[in-house]
Tab-separated table of C-alpha atoms in Angstrom:
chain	number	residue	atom	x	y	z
V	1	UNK	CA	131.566	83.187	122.256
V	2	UNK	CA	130.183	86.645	122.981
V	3	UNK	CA	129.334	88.889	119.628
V	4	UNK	CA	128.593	92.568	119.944
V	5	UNK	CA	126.077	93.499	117.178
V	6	UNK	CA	125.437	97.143	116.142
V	7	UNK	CA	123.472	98.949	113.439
V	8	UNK	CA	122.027	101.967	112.642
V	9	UNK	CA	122.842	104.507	115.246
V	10	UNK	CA	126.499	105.295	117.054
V	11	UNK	CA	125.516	104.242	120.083
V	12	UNK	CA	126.547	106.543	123.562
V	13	UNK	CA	127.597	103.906	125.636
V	14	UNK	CA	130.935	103.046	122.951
V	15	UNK	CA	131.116	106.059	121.245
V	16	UNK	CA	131.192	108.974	124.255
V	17	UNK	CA	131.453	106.957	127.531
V	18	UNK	CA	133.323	103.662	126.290
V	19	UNK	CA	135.175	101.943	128.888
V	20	UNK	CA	137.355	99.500	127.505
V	21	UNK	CA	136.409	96.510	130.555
V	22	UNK	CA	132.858	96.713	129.266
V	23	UNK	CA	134.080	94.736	126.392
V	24	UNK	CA	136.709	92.626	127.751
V	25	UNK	CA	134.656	89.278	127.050
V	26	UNK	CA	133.668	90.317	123.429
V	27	UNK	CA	134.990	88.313	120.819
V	28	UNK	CA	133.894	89.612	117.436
V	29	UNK	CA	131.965	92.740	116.480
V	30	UNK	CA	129.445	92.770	113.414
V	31	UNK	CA	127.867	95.828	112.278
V	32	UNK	CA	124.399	95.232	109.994
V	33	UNK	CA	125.208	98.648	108.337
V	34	UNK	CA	124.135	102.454	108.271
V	35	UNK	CA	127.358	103.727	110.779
V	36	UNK	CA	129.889	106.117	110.184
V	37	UNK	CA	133.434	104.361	108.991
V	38	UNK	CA	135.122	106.881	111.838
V	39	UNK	CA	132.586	104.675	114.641
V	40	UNK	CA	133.296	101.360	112.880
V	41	UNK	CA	137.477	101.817	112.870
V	42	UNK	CA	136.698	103.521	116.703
V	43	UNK	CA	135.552	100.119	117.708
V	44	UNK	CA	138.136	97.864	115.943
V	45	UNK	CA	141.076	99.638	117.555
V	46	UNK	CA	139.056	100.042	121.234
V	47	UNK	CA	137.662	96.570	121.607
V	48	UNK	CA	140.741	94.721	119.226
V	49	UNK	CA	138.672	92.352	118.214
V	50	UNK	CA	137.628	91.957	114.354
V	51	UNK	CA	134.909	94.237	113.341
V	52	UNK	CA	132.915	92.902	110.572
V	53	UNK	CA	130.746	94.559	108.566
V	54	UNK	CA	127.698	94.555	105.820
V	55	UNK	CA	126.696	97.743	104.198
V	56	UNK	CA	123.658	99.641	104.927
V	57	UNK	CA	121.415	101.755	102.501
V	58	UNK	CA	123.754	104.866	103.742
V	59	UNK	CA	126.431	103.513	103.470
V	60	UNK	CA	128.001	104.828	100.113
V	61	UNK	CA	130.543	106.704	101.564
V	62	UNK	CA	132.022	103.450	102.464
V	63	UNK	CA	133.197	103.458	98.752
V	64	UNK	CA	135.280	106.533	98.802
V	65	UNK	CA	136.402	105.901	103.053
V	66	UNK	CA	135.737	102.187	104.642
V	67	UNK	CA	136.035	101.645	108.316
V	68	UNK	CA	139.397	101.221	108.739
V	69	UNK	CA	140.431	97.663	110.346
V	70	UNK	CA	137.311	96.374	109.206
V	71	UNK	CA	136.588	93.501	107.293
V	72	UNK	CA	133.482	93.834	104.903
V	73	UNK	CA	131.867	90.509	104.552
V	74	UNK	CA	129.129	91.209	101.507
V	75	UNK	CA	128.582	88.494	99.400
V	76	UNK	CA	130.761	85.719	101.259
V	77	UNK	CA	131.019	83.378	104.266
V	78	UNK	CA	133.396	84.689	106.518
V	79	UNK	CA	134.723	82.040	109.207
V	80	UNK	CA	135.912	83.040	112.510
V	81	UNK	CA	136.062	80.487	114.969
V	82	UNK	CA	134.661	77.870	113.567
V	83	UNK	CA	131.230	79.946	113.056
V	84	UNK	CA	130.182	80.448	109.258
V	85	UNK	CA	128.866	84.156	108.833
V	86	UNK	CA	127.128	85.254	105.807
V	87	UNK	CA	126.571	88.801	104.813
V	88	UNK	CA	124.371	90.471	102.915
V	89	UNK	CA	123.890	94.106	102.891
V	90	UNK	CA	121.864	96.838	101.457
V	91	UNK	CA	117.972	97.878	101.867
V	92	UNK	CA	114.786	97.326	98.991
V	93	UNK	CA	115.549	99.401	96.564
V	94	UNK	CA	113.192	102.619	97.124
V	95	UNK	CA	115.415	105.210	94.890
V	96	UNK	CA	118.349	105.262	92.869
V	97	UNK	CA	121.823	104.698	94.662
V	98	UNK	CA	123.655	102.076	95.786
V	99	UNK	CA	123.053	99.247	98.426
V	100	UNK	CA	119.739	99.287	97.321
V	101	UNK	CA	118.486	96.315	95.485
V	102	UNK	CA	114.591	94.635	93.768
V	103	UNK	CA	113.606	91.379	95.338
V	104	UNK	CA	114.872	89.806	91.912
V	105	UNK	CA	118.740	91.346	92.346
V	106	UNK	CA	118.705	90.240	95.996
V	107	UNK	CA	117.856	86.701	94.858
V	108	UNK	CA	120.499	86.579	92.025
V	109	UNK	CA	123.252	87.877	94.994
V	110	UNK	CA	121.953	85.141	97.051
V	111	UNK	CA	122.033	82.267	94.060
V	112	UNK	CA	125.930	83.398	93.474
V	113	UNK	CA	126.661	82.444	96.849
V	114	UNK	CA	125.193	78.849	96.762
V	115	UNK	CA	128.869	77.677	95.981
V	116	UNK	CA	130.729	79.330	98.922
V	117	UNK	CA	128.240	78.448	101.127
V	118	UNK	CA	128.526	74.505	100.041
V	119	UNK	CA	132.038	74.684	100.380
V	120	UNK	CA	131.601	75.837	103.771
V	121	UNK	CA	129.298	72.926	104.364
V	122	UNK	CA	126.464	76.085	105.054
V	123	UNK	CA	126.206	79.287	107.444
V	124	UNK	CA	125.784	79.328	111.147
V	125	UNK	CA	125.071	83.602	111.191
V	126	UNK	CA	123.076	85.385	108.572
V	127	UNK	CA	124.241	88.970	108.312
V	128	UNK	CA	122.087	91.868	106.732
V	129	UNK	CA	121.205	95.454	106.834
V	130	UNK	CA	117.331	95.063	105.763
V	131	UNK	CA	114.805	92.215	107.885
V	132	UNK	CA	113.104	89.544	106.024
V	133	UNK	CA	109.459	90.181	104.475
V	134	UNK	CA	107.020	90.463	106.636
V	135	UNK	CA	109.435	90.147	110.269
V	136	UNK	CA	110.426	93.886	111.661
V	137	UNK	CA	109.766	95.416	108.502
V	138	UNK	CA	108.188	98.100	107.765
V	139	UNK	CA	105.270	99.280	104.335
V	140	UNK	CA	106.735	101.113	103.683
V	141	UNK	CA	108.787	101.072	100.478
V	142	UNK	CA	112.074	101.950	101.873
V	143	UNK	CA	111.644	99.619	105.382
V	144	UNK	CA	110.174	96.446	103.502
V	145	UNK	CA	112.086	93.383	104.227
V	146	UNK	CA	113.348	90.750	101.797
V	147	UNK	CA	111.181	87.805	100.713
V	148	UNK	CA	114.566	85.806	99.675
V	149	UNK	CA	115.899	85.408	103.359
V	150	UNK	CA	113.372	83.280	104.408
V	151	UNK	CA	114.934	80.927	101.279
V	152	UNK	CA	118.171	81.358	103.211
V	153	UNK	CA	116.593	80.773	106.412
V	154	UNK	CA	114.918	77.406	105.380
V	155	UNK	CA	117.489	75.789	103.006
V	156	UNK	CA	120.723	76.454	105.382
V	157	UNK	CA	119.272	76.560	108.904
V	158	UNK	CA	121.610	79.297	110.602
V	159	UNK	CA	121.424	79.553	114.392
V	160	UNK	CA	121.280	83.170	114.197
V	161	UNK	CA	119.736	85.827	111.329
V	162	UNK	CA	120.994	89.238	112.620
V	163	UNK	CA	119.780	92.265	110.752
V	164	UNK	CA	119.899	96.247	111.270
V	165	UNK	CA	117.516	98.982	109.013
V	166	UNK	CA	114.628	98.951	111.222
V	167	UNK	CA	115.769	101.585	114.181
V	168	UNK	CA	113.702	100.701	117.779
V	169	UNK	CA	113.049	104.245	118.462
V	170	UNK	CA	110.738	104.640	115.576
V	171	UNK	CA	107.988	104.039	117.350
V	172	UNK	CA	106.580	100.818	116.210
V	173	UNK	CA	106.546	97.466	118.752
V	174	UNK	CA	109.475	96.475	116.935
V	175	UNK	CA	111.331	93.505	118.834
V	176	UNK	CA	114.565	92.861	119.715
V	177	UNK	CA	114.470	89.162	119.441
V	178	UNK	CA	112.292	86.406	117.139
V	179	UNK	CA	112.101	83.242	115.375
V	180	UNK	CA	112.092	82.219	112.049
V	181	UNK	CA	111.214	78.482	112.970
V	182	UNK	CA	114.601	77.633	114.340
V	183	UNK	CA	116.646	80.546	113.671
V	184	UNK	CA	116.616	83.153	115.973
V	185	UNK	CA	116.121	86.818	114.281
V	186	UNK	CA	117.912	89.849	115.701
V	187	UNK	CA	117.220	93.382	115.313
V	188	UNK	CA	120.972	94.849	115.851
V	189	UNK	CA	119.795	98.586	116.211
V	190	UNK	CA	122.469	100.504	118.058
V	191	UNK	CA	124.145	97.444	120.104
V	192	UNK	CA	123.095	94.477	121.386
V	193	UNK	CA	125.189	91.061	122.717
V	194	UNK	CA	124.234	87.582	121.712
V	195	UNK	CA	126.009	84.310	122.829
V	196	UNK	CA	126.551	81.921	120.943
């Protein structure tokens, strides 16, 4: 299975110059947040594949407009396939707003959860918007990760932890792949392909 990850920023390549056999072995898209509805509901009718989607710290106009043909998956597992996705969007709360949460709010989301994800006998794909503490974060205040993920991480064991927030052109050696022990981490700015 071949999953198109994007975050971030539209990227060029789909948005301006898509070509539709570029995609032709894709078979799910999941955005980790921060992109326009109108570039989300571009790729779900392009690439006809489901589009799935977490919300990033921008993201509030999702609330008056969401992507259209888009399935948000915050605060659930979402199956497709067999694979068990989690999301869980939003950044560190640095202001007031929305999608914006204190380690303590992100660990009550995550403890609400602990009954869907035992019915689904645990998660194969964490989805976020922000990285875990201390892995592609930033010191920020706005670009610090989350602490609670690595609970995730280590109690569930997902094959993949796929998050968006911290944009590769900012300068830092920021990488495109890790490892949280087992679990490879995945920094979805603009697009990237995994296989699973």
């Amino acid at each position: 299975m071949k999953i198109l990850v994007i975050a971030d920023e539209e990227s060029q390549k789909i948005w301006d110059f898509f070509r539709k056999e570029d995609y032709a072995d894709i078979d799910l898209v999941i955005s980790c947040g921060d992109l326009k509805a109108d570039y989300l509901s571009f790729i779900a009718t392009m690439i006809a594949v489901p589009v799935l989607y977490v919300h990033g710290n921008h993201d509030d106009k999702y609330e008056r407009k969401p992507p259209e043909g888009c399935i948000c998956i915050e605060d659930t597992v979402y199956m497709f396939q067999g694979v068990r996705i989690l999301g869980l969007g939003g950044s560190y709360r640095y202001k007031p707003g929305v999608n914006q949460y204190t380690e303590v709010q992100m660990e009550r989301r995550i403890r609400r959860l602990f009954w869907k994800i035992r019915r689904k006998g645990g998660i194969d794909i964490l989805v976020t918007h922000a990285p875990a503490g201390g892995m592609h974060d930033g010191e920020d205040l706005c670009h610090k990760g989350f602490d609670a993920f690595y609970r995730v991480i280590n109690k569930y064991h997902p094959k993949y932890f796929v998050h968006g927030h911290m944009h590769m052109n900012y300068g830092r050696d920021i990488p495109r792949e890790d490892f949280i022990g087992d679990t490879k981490v995945i920094n979805a700015y603009e697009r990237y392909v995994i296989e699973i």
